[in-house]
Amino acid sequence: MWKRKERKLPKPSVPELSVTLNRFLERIKAIVPSNKYEEARRLVEEYQKSEEIEKLQELLKKYAEINENYVTEFWLNDMYLKNPLPLPINSNPFFLLPKREFKTDDERFRLVAKFILFSLNFNKKLDRVELKEEFAGGQEKGNALSIATYYQFFTAYRRPGAIKDEHIFSEGSRYFIVLFKMRVTPFMDSYPTVNTLTEELKKIEALSKLKPHYPPVGILTALNRKEWARIREGMIENEINKESIRIIENSMFVVCMDESNKGVRKQTRSKSFSNERLEEMAHHILHGNRTEHSTGNRWFDKFIQFIVTKNGVNGIVIEHSVSEGITVLRFCEEFLDFLHLHLAVSYRKSDDEMRAERLTWNISESLAEEIKNASAVTDTLIDTLELNVFIFKNYGKGFPKKQNISPDVFIQLCLQLTYFRMHNKVTATYESAALRKFRFGRIDNIRASSQEALEFSKSMLDPSLSQTEKWDKFQKAVKKQTEILRYTINGEGPDNHLLCLKEMAAMYGLEEPALYNTDYYKEFLNFRLSTSQLPTTYDIKVGYGPVVPDGYGCSYNPEENRIVFCISSFKNDPSTDTEKFAQNLHASLMELKELCESAKATASISSPTKAAVKAEAK
């Protein structure tokens, strides 16, 4: 039934080939050397007359006619399922919820119980197709949005594969996994009470201390995907392991009851531009703070993992290929409302149907060695991550709005200026653009590294230029970034189109165009700056790791009077530094405010002068 609603949305259309090729040229001009740009320009000129690429365009149009969304499958494979990198840090984002203060253990268990009941209730809305419709704000205000990925929240699982991963979907699952001691609790149509669930969770924690004690099997899901696929194939040759993995794959969600996050991470230096308390909690939700702590108490392939520690740190980490951050953010907001309003679940309770079973494993010597090696590899990855939660308090989204500038455009240009300050260049930048105005939704990339952004960034660091000259370049950059934002959310960005043309060549056994093997196309996709706007008025922090070794991850939440940034990089690359990035970002935000106020002051002074001149002329 929900698919019928989804089909009321328009299908994404295939952009004009010449427009996409020209936009590709525009997007690489600022990020590649001039000689490489000239090579690209000549190749694009050839393609404008080429039957080769025109044939791919026609094949893509035919493909789009017979499919409800021509982009999503290709995008999903390219962005996620073919990517062999480990899920923690490289892919899965965290959602840090407000810290709780537990006076007793019962309060901790009750929080977990309420999350379980909330999730079961949310799933019931999905079953009954009662999920509230969502509508766009900002540039596309009022447009109905796709809610397709919500229907994957409790059914989807990312299974590792030797060539590529795959999504598998369970049907009608009514149980979840408690990873503290690997228990399964099945449900029919009725729910237990909070009190009953609390008592059951207490039993699970007590039983987890009994023998047999298993090594942290979940750490295997943190490996390179091909490695995990190889190990998994060996594991399922044993019926005990096969059944336990099958149960996890078909569960609704995972609950991770961890120890305290305190005293785990040691700061190597003081930070002026990071909230170290929030940073410590964010690390814990994102990856579990190494194997000796809680990283082995995870199952990263499952879409939703709810995490809570004994000292009140709590949040969600998701497997990102299933859905976008913005939908999970809405889910988190509803959960906080559920807690705040003490909403009751309106279905008949039946505690008699509740049953808990411990998952069992057959751990051979070779498997134990694989787990030990996975622990070492994952701990090394965790140790390389640098994370800053930077809260800019001088102003929020209200300021750019007063300048009639989109807050997102404003922040993206600040990020370009910040990167330029640090590296004396701009770089390929990724900003998630939700295509939810289209049937079955998903994502394209709003690119911010335009030639106009480069000229603006240069001007801000040039003391020979006046404020008026800098303002002029800023205005041009704003205009270009607004244009890019609009055409991308309308499904006309170059990234998805170029990817789909490449996939048409593979699908029909045609020669792949030379463009895809060039240095400049590779640089086009080398996202040293990976960004995402995740707005919420709730106290939720969202972040993720960099997508390339020498890059930054940067999510941001523009609130009315402040902006919350979560910035990440890898410590083992000497060219990146999150503390310096935050420091330079602070400088960029302040200087841009000064520029806007200077331009406003100039305009207010010049207006009376112009009026006086007109009066004198009369």
Coordinates of C-alpha atoms in Angstrom, one line a residue:
M1 CA 0.0 0.0 0.0
W2 CA 2.8 2.5 0.8
K3 CA 4.3 1.9 -2.6
R4 CA 1.0 3.2 -4.2
K5 CA 1.5 6.4 -2.2
E6 CA 5.1 6.5 -3.4
R7 CA 4.1 6.3 -7.0
K8 CA 2.2 9.6 -6.7
L9 CA 5.7 11.2 -6.7
P10 CA 7.3 12.0 -10.1
K11 CA 10.0 9.7 -11.5
P12 CA 13.4 11.3 -11.8
S13 CA 14.1 12.3 -15.4
V14 CA 17.4 11.9 -17.3
P15 CA 19.2 15.3 -17.6
E16 CA 20.3 16.6 -21.0
L17 CA 23.7 15.2 -21.9
S18 CA 25.2 18.5 -23.0
V19 CA 24.1 20.2 -19.8
T20 CA 25.7 17.4 -17.7
L21 CA 29.0 17.5 -19.6
N22 CA 29.2 21.3 -19.2
R23 CA 28.4 21.1 -15.5
F24 CA 31.1 18.4 -15.2
L25 CA 33.6 20.9 -16.7
E26 CA 32.5 23.7 -14.4
R27 CA 32.8 21.5 -11.3
I28 CA 36.4 20.4 -12.1
K29 CA 37.8 23.7 -13.2
A30 CA 38.7 24.9 -9.6
I31 CA 40.1 21.5 -8.5
V32 CA 42.4 20.3 -11.2
P33 CA 45.5 21.9 -12.9
S34 CA 44.8 24.0 -15.9
N35 CA 46.4 21.5 -18.3
K36 CA 44.1 18.8 -17.0
Y37 CA 41.2 21.1 -17.4
E38 CA 42.1 21.7 -21.0
E39 CA 42.3 18.0 -21.6
A40 CA 38.8 17.6 -20.1
R41 CA 37.5 20.5 -22.2
R42 CA 38.8 18.9 -25.4
L43 CA 37.3 15.5 -24.5
V44 CA 33.9 17.0 -23.7
E45 CA 34.0 18.8 -27.1
E46 CA 34.5 15.5 -28.7
Y47 CA 31.7 13.9 -26.7
Q48 CA 29.3 16.7 -27.7
K49 CA 29.6 15.3 -31.3
S50 CA 30.2 11.6 -30.4
E51 CA 27.7 8.9 -31.3
E52 CA 29.4 6.7 -28.6
I53 CA 28.2 8.7 -25.6
E54 CA 24.9 9.7 -27.3
K55 CA 24.1 6.0 -27.6
L56 CA 24.6 5.5 -23.9
Q57 CA 22.3 8.5 -23.3
E58 CA 19.6 6.9 -25.4
L59 CA 20.0 3.6 -23.6
L60 CA 19.7 5.4 -20.2
K61 CA 16.5 7.1 -21.3
K62 CA 15.0 3.8 -22.3
Y63 CA 16.1 2.3 -19.0
A64 CA 14.5 5.3 -17.1
E65 CA 11.2 4.7 -18.9
I66 CA 10.8 1.2 -17.7
N67 CA 12.1 1.7 -14.1
E68 CA 10.5 3.7 -11.4
N69 CA 13.8 5.3 -10.3
Y70 CA 16.7 4.8 -12.8
V71 CA 19.4 6.1 -10.4
T72 CA 19.0 4.4 -7.1
E73 CA 20.3 0.9 -7.8
F74 CA 23.4 2.2 -9.6
W75 CA 24.1 4.8 -6.9
L76 CA 23.6 2.3 -4.1
N77 CA 26.1 -0.1 -5.6
D78 CA 28.7 2.5 -6.4
M79 CA 28.4 4.5 -3.1
Y80 CA 28.0 1.6 -0.7
L81 CA 27.6 -2.0 -1.7
K82 CA 30.8 -2.2 -3.9
N83 CA 32.8 -0.3 -1.3
P84 CA 35.0 -2.8 0.6
L85 CA 36.1 -0.4 3.4
P86 CA 35.1 -1.3 7.0
L87 CA 31.7 0.1 8.1
P88 CA 32.8 1.7 11.4
I89 CA 34.2 5.2 10.9
N90 CA 34.4 4.9 7.0
S91 CA 30.7 4.6 6.5
N92 CA 28.3 4.2 9.5
P93 CA 27.4 7.6 11.1
F94 CA 26.5 8.2 14.8
F95 CA 23.5 10.0 16.4
L96 CA 24.4 11.1 19.9
L97 CA 21.3 11.6 22.0
P98 CA 21.2 13.7 25.2
K99 CA 23.1 12.1 28.0
R100 CA 20.9 10.6 30.8
E101 CA 21.5 10.6 34.5
F102 CA 20.9 7.1 35.9
K103 CA 20.5 7.0 39.7
T104 CA 19.9 3.3 39.6
D105 CA 20.5 0.4 37.2
D106 CA 16.7 0.1 36.8
E107 CA 16.6 3.5 35.2
R108 CA 19.2 2.4 32.6
F109 CA 17.1 -0.7 31.8
R110 CA 14.0 1.3 31.6
L111 CA 15.5 3.6 29.0
V112 CA 16.4 0.5 26.9
A113 CA 12.9 -0.9 27.4
K114 CA 11.4 2.4 26.2
F115 CA 13.5 2.4 23.1
I116 CA 12.4 -1.2 22.4
L117 CA 8.7 -0.3 22.8
F118 CA 9.1 2.9 20.8
S119 CA 10.7 0.9 17.9
L120 CA 8.0 -1.7 18.0
N121 CA 5.4 1.0 17.9
F122 CA 7.1 2.8 15.0
N123 CA 7.3 -0.5 13.1
K124 CA 3.5 -1.0 13.7
K125 CA 2.9 2.4 12.0
L126 CA 4.9 1.1 9.1
D127 CA 2.9 -2.1 9.0
R128 CA -0.3 -0.2 8.9
V129 CA 1.0 2.5 6.5
E130 CA 0.2 5.1 9.2
L131 CA 3.5 7.0 8.9
K132 CA 2.9 10.7 8.7
E133 CA 3.7 12.3 5.3
E134 CA 6.7 14.6 5.1
F135 CA 7.1 17.8 3.1
A136 CA 10.2 19.7 2.0
G137 CA 11.3 23.0 3.5
G138 CA 13.9 25.4 2.2
Q139 CA 14.3 25.7 -1.6
E140 CA 11.6 23.1 -2.2
K141 CA 9.2 24.0 0.5
G142 CA 5.8 22.2 0.4
N143 CA 6.8 19.4 -1.9
A144 CA 5.8 15.9 -0.7
L145 CA 8.8 13.8 0.1
S146 CA 9.6 10.1 -0.4
I147 CA 9.3 8.0 2.8
A148 CA 10.4 4.8 1.1
T149 CA 13.5 4.1 3.1
Y150 CA 11.6 4.2 6.4
Y151 CA 10.1 0.9 5.3
Q152 CA 13.6 -0.6 5.4
F153 CA 14.4 0.4 8.9
F154 CA 13.5 -2.9 10.6
T155 CA 13.8 -5.3 7.7
A156 CA 17.1 -4.5 5.9
Y157 CA 20.5 -6.1 6.6
R158 CA 23.8 -5.5 4.8
R159 CA 25.3 -8.9 4.1
P160 CA 29.0 -9.0 3.1
G161 CA 30.0 -10.4 -0.3
A162 CA 33.2 -11.4 -2.0
I163 CA 32.4 -9.2 -5.0
K164 CA 29.9 -6.8 -3.5
D165 CA 27.6 -6.6 -0.5
E166 CA 23.9 -7.2 -0.8
H167 CA 20.8 -6.1 1.0
I168 CA 18.6 -8.8 2.4
F169 CA 15.1 -8.1 3.8
S170 CA 13.3 -10.0 6.4
E171 CA 9.6 -10.4 6.4
G172 CA 7.5 -9.9 9.5
S173 CA 10.3 -10.1 12.1
R174 CA 9.1 -9.5 15.6
Y175 CA 12.3 -9.9 17.6
F176 CA 15.5 -8.0 18.4
I177 CA 19.0 -8.7 19.5
V178 CA 20.5 -7.6 22.9
L179 CA 24.2 -7.8 22.2
F180 CA 25.2 -7.4 25.8
K181 CA 24.8 -11.2 26.0
M182 CA 23.4 -12.1 22.6
R183 CA 19.7 -12.7 23.4
V184 CA 16.7 -12.9 21.2
T185 CA 13.2 -11.8 22.3
P186 CA 10.4 -12.7 19.9
F187 CA 7.0 -10.9 19.8
M188 CA 3.7 -11.4 18.1
D189 CA 1.2 -8.5 17.8
S190 CA 1.2 -7.6 21.5
Y191 CA 3.9 -5.8 23.5
P192 CA 5.2 -6.4 27.0
T193 CA 5.1 -3.6 29.6
V194 CA 8.1 -1.4 30.4
N195 CA 8.4 -3.1 33.8
T196 CA 8.4 -6.6 32.3
L197 CA 11.0 -5.6 29.7
T198 CA 13.1 -4.1 32.4
E199 CA 13.1 -7.3 34.4
E200 CA 14.0 -9.3 31.4
L201 CA 16.9 -7.0 30.5
K202 CA 18.2 -7.4 34.1
K203 CA 18.1 -11.2 33.7
I204 CA 20.0 -10.9 30.4
E205 CA 22.8 -8.8 32.0
A206 CA 23.1 -11.3 34.9
L207 CA 23.1 -14.3 32.5
S208 CA 25.8 -12.7 30.4
K209 CA 28.3 -13.3 33.2
L210 CA 27.7 -17.0 33.2
K211 CA 29.6 -19.5 31.1
P212 CA 30.2 -20.1 28.3
H213 CA 31.9 -16.8 27.6
Y214 CA 32.3 -16.2 23.9
P215 CA 34.9 -13.9 22.3
P216 CA 33.5 -10.7 20.7
V217 CA 32.2 -12.3 17.5
G218 CA 30.6 -8.9 16.5
I219 CA 34.1 -7.4 15.8
L220 CA 34.2 -9.4 12.6
T221 CA 31.5 -7.1 11.2
A222 CA 34.0 -4.2 11.6
L223 CA 36.5 -5.8 9.1
N224 CA 37.0 -5.0 5.4
R225 CA 33.9 -6.3 3.7
K226 CA 35.7 -8.9 1.6
E227 CA 37.5 -10.2 4.7
W228 CA 34.3 -10.5 6.6
A229 CA 32.6 -12.2 3.7
R230 CA 35.4 -14.8 3.6
I231 CA 35.2 -15.5 7.3
R232 CA 31.4 -15.6 7.3
E233 CA 31.4 -18.3 4.6
G234 CA 33.6 -20.4 6.8
M235 CA 31.4 -19.7 9.9
I236 CA 28.2 -20.8 8.3
E237 CA 29.6 -24.2 7.5
N238 CA 28.9 -24.9 11.1
E239 CA 25.1 -25.2 11.8
I240 CA 25.3 -23.5 15.2
N241 CA 27.0 -20.4 13.8
K242 CA 24.8 -20.4 10.7
E243 CA 21.7 -20.3 12.8
S244 CA 22.9 -17.5 15.1
I245 CA 23.9 -15.4 12.1
R246 CA 20.6 -16.1 10.4
I247 CA 18.8 -14.9 13.5
I248 CA 20.8 -11.6 13.7
E249 CA 20.3 -11.0 9.9
N250 CA 16.5 -11.3 10.3
S251 CA 16.2 -9.3 13.5
M252 CA 14.5 -5.9 13.7
F253 CA 17.3 -4.0 15.4
V254 CA 20.2 -4.4 17.8
V255 CA 20.5 -3.2 21.4
C256 CA 24.0 -2.7 22.8
M257 CA 24.3 -2.4 26.6
D258 CA 27.8 -1.2 27.2
E259 CA 30.0 -0.4 30.2
S260 CA 30.7 3.2 31.0
N261 CA 32.5 5.3 28.4
K262 CA 34.6 7.1 31.0
G263 CA 38.4 6.8 31.2
V264 CA 38.7 5.1 27.8
R265 CA 40.2 7.7 25.5
K266 CA 43.2 9.8 26.5
Q267 CA 43.5 13.3 25.1
T268 CA 47.0 13.9 23.6
R269 CA 46.5 17.6 23.6
S270 CA 44.2 20.3 24.8
K271 CA 41.6 21.6 22.4
S272 CA 40.2 25.1 22.3
F273 CA 37.8 24.4 19.5
S274 CA 36.2 21.2 20.6
N275 CA 33.8 20.1 23.3
E276 CA 35.8 17.3 24.7
R277 CA 32.9 15.9 26.8
L278 CA 30.7 15.6 23.7
E279 CA 33.7 14.3 21.7
E280 CA 34.3 11.5 24.1
M281 CA 30.7 10.4 24.0
A282 CA 30.5 10.7 20.2
H283 CA 33.6 8.4 19.9
H284 CA 31.8 5.8 22.0
I285 CA 28.6 5.8 19.9
L286 CA 30.5 5.8 16.6
H287 CA 32.8 2.8 17.2
G288 CA 32.6 1.6 20.8
N289 CA 36.1 2.8 22.0
R290 CA 38.2 -0.2 21.0
T291 CA 37.7 -4.0 21.5
E292 CA 38.7 -4.1 25.1
H293 CA 35.8 -1.8 25.8
S294 CA 32.7 -2.0 23.6
T295 CA 33.6 -2.3 19.9
G296 CA 33.1 -6.1 20.0
N297 CA 29.7 -5.4 21.5
R298 CA 28.4 -4.3 18.1
W299 CA 27.0 -5.8 14.9
F300 CA 27.7 -3.2 12.3
D301 CA 25.8 -4.8 9.4
K302 CA 22.5 -4.2 11.1
F303 CA 20.8 -0.9 10.2
I304 CA 19.8 0.3 13.7
Q305 CA 22.0 -0.3 16.8
F306 CA 20.8 1.5 19.9
I307 CA 23.6 2.0 22.4
V308 CA 23.5 2.8 26.1
T309 CA 26.3 2.9 28.7
K310 CA 26.0 2.5 32.4
N311 CA 26.8 6.2 32.9
G312 CA 24.1 7.4 30.6
V313 CA 25.7 7.9 27.2
N314 CA 23.2 6.8 24.6
G315 CA 22.6 7.0 20.9
I316 CA 22.2 5.2 17.6
V317 CA 24.7 4.1 14.9
I318 CA 23.3 3.1 11.6
E319 CA 24.4 1.1 8.5
H320 CA 24.3 3.9 6.1
S321 CA 23.4 2.1 2.8
V322 CA 19.8 1.5 4.0
S323 CA 18.7 5.1 4.6
E324 CA 19.9 8.7 4.9
G325 CA 20.8 10.5 8.0
I326 CA 17.8 12.9 7.8
T327 CA 15.2 10.1 8.2
V328 CA 17.1 8.6 11.1
L329 CA 17.2 12.1 12.7
R330 CA 13.4 12.2 12.5
F331 CA 13.2 8.8 14.1
C332 CA 15.5 10.0 16.9
E333 CA 13.4 13.1 17.4
E334 CA 10.2 11.0 17.7
F335 CA 12.0 8.8 20.3
L336 CA 12.9 11.8 22.4
D337 CA 9.3 13.0 22.2
F338 CA 8.2 9.5 23.3
L339 CA 10.5 9.7 26.4
H340 CA 9.5 13.3 27.2
L341 CA 5.7 12.8 26.8
H342 CA 5.7 9.3 28.3
L343 CA 3.6 8.1 25.4
A344 CA 1.9 4.8 26.0
V345 CA 1.9 2.1 23.4
S346 CA -1.8 1.5 22.6
Y347 CA -1.7 -2.2 21.7
R348 CA -2.8 -5.1 23.9
K349 CA 0.1 -6.2 26.2
S350 CA 0.8 -9.9 26.7
D351 CA 3.8 -10.6 28.8
D352 CA 3.2 -14.3 28.6
E353 CA 4.4 -14.4 25.0
M354 CA 7.8 -13.0 25.9
R355 CA 10.7 -15.4 25.5
A356 CA 14.4 -14.9 25.6
E357 CA 17.0 -17.3 24.1
R358 CA 20.7 -17.0 24.2
L359 CA 22.6 -17.1 20.9
T360 CA 25.3 -19.7 20.8
W361 CA 28.6 -19.9 18.8
N362 CA 31.0 -22.7 17.9
I363 CA 34.4 -21.0 18.1
S364 CA 37.1 -23.0 16.5
E365 CA 40.8 -22.2 17.0
S366 CA 41.0 -20.7 13.6
L367 CA 37.9 -18.6 14.2
A368 CA 39.2 -17.4 17.5
E369 CA 42.4 -16.3 15.7
E370 CA 40.3 -14.4 13.1
I371 CA 38.5 -12.6 16.0
K372 CA 41.8 -11.7 17.6
N373 CA 43.2 -10.4 14.3
A374 CA 40.0 -8.4 13.6
S375 CA 40.3 -6.8 17.1
A376 CA 43.8 -5.6 16.4
V377 CA 42.9 -4.2 12.9
T378 CA 39.8 -2.5 14.2
D379 CA 41.6 -1.0 17.2
T380 CA 44.2 0.5 14.9
L381 CA 41.5 2.1 12.8
I382 CA 39.8 3.5 15.8
D383 CA 43.2 4.9 17.1
T384 CA 43.7 6.9 13.9
L385 CA 40.4 8.8 14.1
E386 CA 40.4 12.4 15.2
L387 CA 37.0 13.9 16.1
N388 CA 36.0 17.4 17.1
V389 CA 32.5 18.5 18.2
F390 CA 32.8 22.3 17.5
I391 CA 29.9 24.5 18.6
F392 CA 30.1 28.0 17.0
K393 CA 28.2 30.3 19.3
N394 CA 28.6 33.8 17.8
Y395 CA 25.6 33.4 15.5
G396 CA 23.4 30.8 13.8
K397 CA 21.2 30.4 10.8
G398 CA 19.4 33.6 11.6
F399 CA 22.3 35.7 10.5
P400 CA 22.6 34.4 6.8
K401 CA 18.8 34.5 6.6
K402 CA 18.9 38.3 7.4
Q403 CA 21.3 38.6 4.5
N404 CA 18.7 36.7 2.3
I405 CA 21.2 33.9 1.9
S406 CA 20.4 30.2 2.4
P407 CA 22.2 29.1 5.6
D408 CA 23.3 26.0 3.8
V409 CA 24.9 28.0 1.0
F410 CA 26.5 30.3 3.5
I411 CA 28.0 27.5 5.5
Q412 CA 29.2 25.6 2.4
L413 CA 31.1 28.7 1.3
C414 CA 32.6 29.0 4.8
L415 CA 33.8 25.5 4.5
Q416 CA 35.4 26.2 1.1
L417 CA 37.1 29.2 2.6
T418 CA 38.3 27.1 5.5
Y419 CA 39.8 24.4 3.4
F420 CA 41.5 27.1 1.2
R421 CA 43.0 28.7 4.3
M422 CA 44.6 25.4 5.3
H423 CA 45.6 24.0 1.9
N424 CA 45.8 27.0 -0.5
K425 CA 43.3 25.3 -2.8
V426 CA 39.8 24.0 -2.9
T427 CA 38.9 20.3 -3.3
A428 CA 36.2 18.1 -4.6
T429 CA 33.4 18.4 -2.0
Y430 CA 30.5 16.1 -1.3
E431 CA 27.3 17.4 0.2
S432 CA 24.4 15.0 0.4
A433 CA 21.4 16.2 -1.6
A434 CA 18.2 14.3 -0.8
L435 CA 16.2 13.5 -3.9
R436 CA 13.1 12.8 -1.9
K437 CA 10.9 14.8 -4.1
F438 CA 11.2 11.8 -6.5
R439 CA 9.7 8.3 -6.4
F440 CA 11.8 6.2 -4.0
G441 CA 14.1 9.1 -3.3
R442 CA 17.8 8.7 -2.4
I443 CA 20.9 11.0 -3.0
D444 CA 23.0 13.2 -5.3
N445 CA 25.9 15.5 -4.6
I446 CA 25.6 19.3 -4.2
R447 CA 29.1 20.4 -5.2
A448 CA 30.5 23.5 -3.6
S449 CA 34.0 23.7 -5.0
S450 CA 33.1 26.1 -7.9
Q451 CA 35.4 28.5 -9.6
E452 CA 33.4 31.3 -8.0
A453 CA 34.0 29.7 -4.5
L454 CA 37.7 29.6 -5.3
E455 CA 37.8 33.3 -6.4
F456 CA 35.9 34.3 -3.3
S457 CA 38.3 32.3 -1.0
K458 CA 41.3 33.8 -2.6
S459 CA 39.9 37.3 -2.2
M460 CA 39.2 36.9 1.5
L461 CA 42.9 36.3 2.1
D462 CA 44.1 39.1 -0.2
P463 CA 44.8 42.2 1.9
S464 CA 45.1 44.3 -1.3
L465 CA 41.4 43.9 -2.0
S466 CA 38.7 46.2 -0.6
Q467 CA 35.7 44.9 1.3
T468 CA 33.6 46.0 -1.7
E469 CA 35.6 43.8 -4.0
K470 CA 35.4 40.8 -1.6
W471 CA 31.7 41.3 -1.2
D472 CA 31.3 41.2 -5.0
K473 CA 33.1 37.9 -5.3
F474 CA 31.1 36.5 -2.3
Q475 CA 27.9 37.5 -4.0
K476 CA 29.0 35.7 -7.2
A477 CA 29.9 32.6 -5.2
V478 CA 26.5 32.7 -3.4
K479 CA 24.7 32.9 -6.7
K480 CA 26.6 30.0 -8.2
Q481 CA 26.2 27.8 -5.1
T482 CA 22.4 28.6 -5.0
E483 CA 22.2 27.5 -8.7
I484 CA 24.1 24.3 -8.0
L485 CA 21.9 23.5 -5.0
R486 CA 18.7 24.0 -7.0
Y487 CA 19.6 22.0 -10.0
T488 CA 20.9 19.1 -7.9
I489 CA 17.9 18.7 -5.7
N490 CA 15.8 18.8 -8.9
G491 CA 17.7 15.7 -10.1
E492 CA 19.9 17.5 -12.6
G493 CA 23.4 17.1 -11.0
P494 CA 26.2 15.7 -13.0
D495 CA 27.3 13.0 -10.5
N496 CA 24.5 10.5 -10.8
H497 CA 24.0 11.1 -14.6
L498 CA 27.7 10.4 -15.4
L499 CA 27.6 7.3 -13.1
C500 CA 24.5 5.9 -14.9
L501 CA 26.0 6.5 -18.3
K502 CA 29.0 4.4 -17.2
E503 CA 26.7 1.7 -15.9
M504 CA 24.9 1.6 -19.3
A505 CA 28.2 0.8 -21.0
A506 CA 28.7 -2.1 -18.5
M507 CA 25.1 -3.3 -18.8
Y508 CA 25.2 -3.5 -22.6
G509 CA 28.8 -4.7 -23.0
L510 CA 29.9 -1.5 -24.7
E511 CA 33.2 0.2 -24.4
E512 CA 33.5 2.5 -21.4
P513 CA 34.1 6.1 -22.4
A514 CA 37.7 7.3 -21.9
L515 CA 36.5 10.0 -19.5
Y516 CA 36.1 7.5 -16.6
N517 CA 39.8 6.5 -16.6
T518 CA 41.2 10.0 -16.6
D519 CA 43.0 11.7 -13.7
Y520 CA 40.5 14.6 -13.7
Y521 CA 37.5 12.3 -13.3
K522 CA 39.2 10.5 -10.5
E523 CA 39.9 13.9 -8.8
F524 CA 36.2 14.8 -9.4
L525 CA 35.4 11.8 -7.1
N526 CA 38.1 12.3 -4.6
F527 CA 36.1 13.9 -1.8
R528 CA 38.6 15.3 0.6
L529 CA 35.7 17.3 2.1
S530 CA 32.6 15.2 2.8
T531 CA 29.8 17.3 4.3
S532 CA 26.1 17.0 5.3
Q533 CA 23.6 19.4 6.8
L534 CA 21.5 17.6 9.5
P535 CA 19.2 20.2 11.0
T536 CA 17.4 19.5 14.2
T537 CA 16.1 21.6 17.1
Y538 CA 16.6 18.7 19.4
D539 CA 19.9 18.2 21.3
I540 CA 21.2 15.5 18.9
K541 CA 24.8 15.5 17.5
V542 CA 25.4 13.6 14.3
G543 CA 28.8 12.8 12.7
Y544 CA 30.8 10.4 10.7
G545 CA 34.4 9.7 9.6
P546 CA 36.3 11.0 6.5
V547 CA 35.7 9.2 3.2
V548 CA 39.3 9.4 2.0
P549 CA 42.6 9.0 3.9
D550 CA 43.6 12.7 3.5
G551 CA 40.1 14.2 3.9
Y552 CA 37.6 15.6 6.4
G553 CA 34.1 14.6 7.4
C554 CA 32.0 17.6 8.4
S555 CA 28.4 17.4 9.4
Y556 CA 26.6 20.6 10.6
N557 CA 23.4 21.6 12.3
P558 CA 22.5 25.3 11.8
E559 CA 20.4 26.2 14.8
E560 CA 18.9 29.7 15.2
N561 CA 21.7 31.2 17.3
R562 CA 24.6 28.7 16.9
I563 CA 26.0 26.1 14.5
V564 CA 27.0 22.7 15.7
F565 CA 29.8 21.0 13.6
C566 CA 31.2 17.4 13.9
I567 CA 34.5 17.4 12.2
S568 CA 36.7 14.3 11.6
S569 CA 40.0 13.3 10.0
F570 CA 42.7 10.7 10.3
K571 CA 45.6 11.4 12.6
N572 CA 48.0 9.4 10.5
D573 CA 47.8 11.9 7.6
P574 CA 50.0 14.9 8.3
S575 CA 48.0 17.1 6.0
T576 CA 44.8 17.0 8.1
D577 CA 44.0 18.3 11.6
T578 CA 40.5 18.7 12.9
E579 CA 41.5 21.2 15.6
K580 CA 43.1 23.5 13.0
F581 CA 40.1 23.0 10.7
A582 CA 37.7 24.1 13.5
Q583 CA 40.0 27.0 14.4
N584 CA 40.1 28.2 10.7
L585 CA 36.3 27.5 10.4
H586 CA 35.7 29.8 13.3
A587 CA 37.9 32.5 11.6
S588 CA 36.0 32.1 8.3
L589 CA 32.6 32.4 10.0
M590 CA 33.7 35.5 11.8
E591 CA 35.2 37.2 8.8
L592 CA 32.2 36.4 6.6
K593 CA 30.0 38.0 9.2
E594 CA 32.2 41.1 9.2
L595 CA 32.1 41.2 5.4
C596 CA 28.3 41.0 5.4
E597 CA 28.0 43.8 8.0
S598 CA 30.5 45.9 6.1
A599 CA 28.5 45.6 2.9
K600 CA 25.3 46.5 4.8
A601 CA 26.9 49.5 6.3
T602 CA 28.2 50.7 2.9
A603 CA 24.8 50.2 1.4
S604 CA 23.1 52.2 4.2
I605 CA 25.6 55.1 3.8
S606 CA 25.3 55.2 0.1
S607 CA 21.5 55.2 0.0
P608 CA 21.1 58.7 1.6
T609 CA 23.9 60.0 -0.7
K610 CA 22.0 58.8 -3.7
A611 CA 18.8 60.4 -2.5
A612 CA 20.6 63.7 -1.9
V613 CA 22.0 63.6 -5.5
K614 CA 18.5 63.0 -6.9
A615 CA 17.1 65.8 -4.8
E616 CA 19.8 68.2 -6.0
A617 CA 19.2 67.2 -9.6
K618 CA 15.6 68.2 -9.2

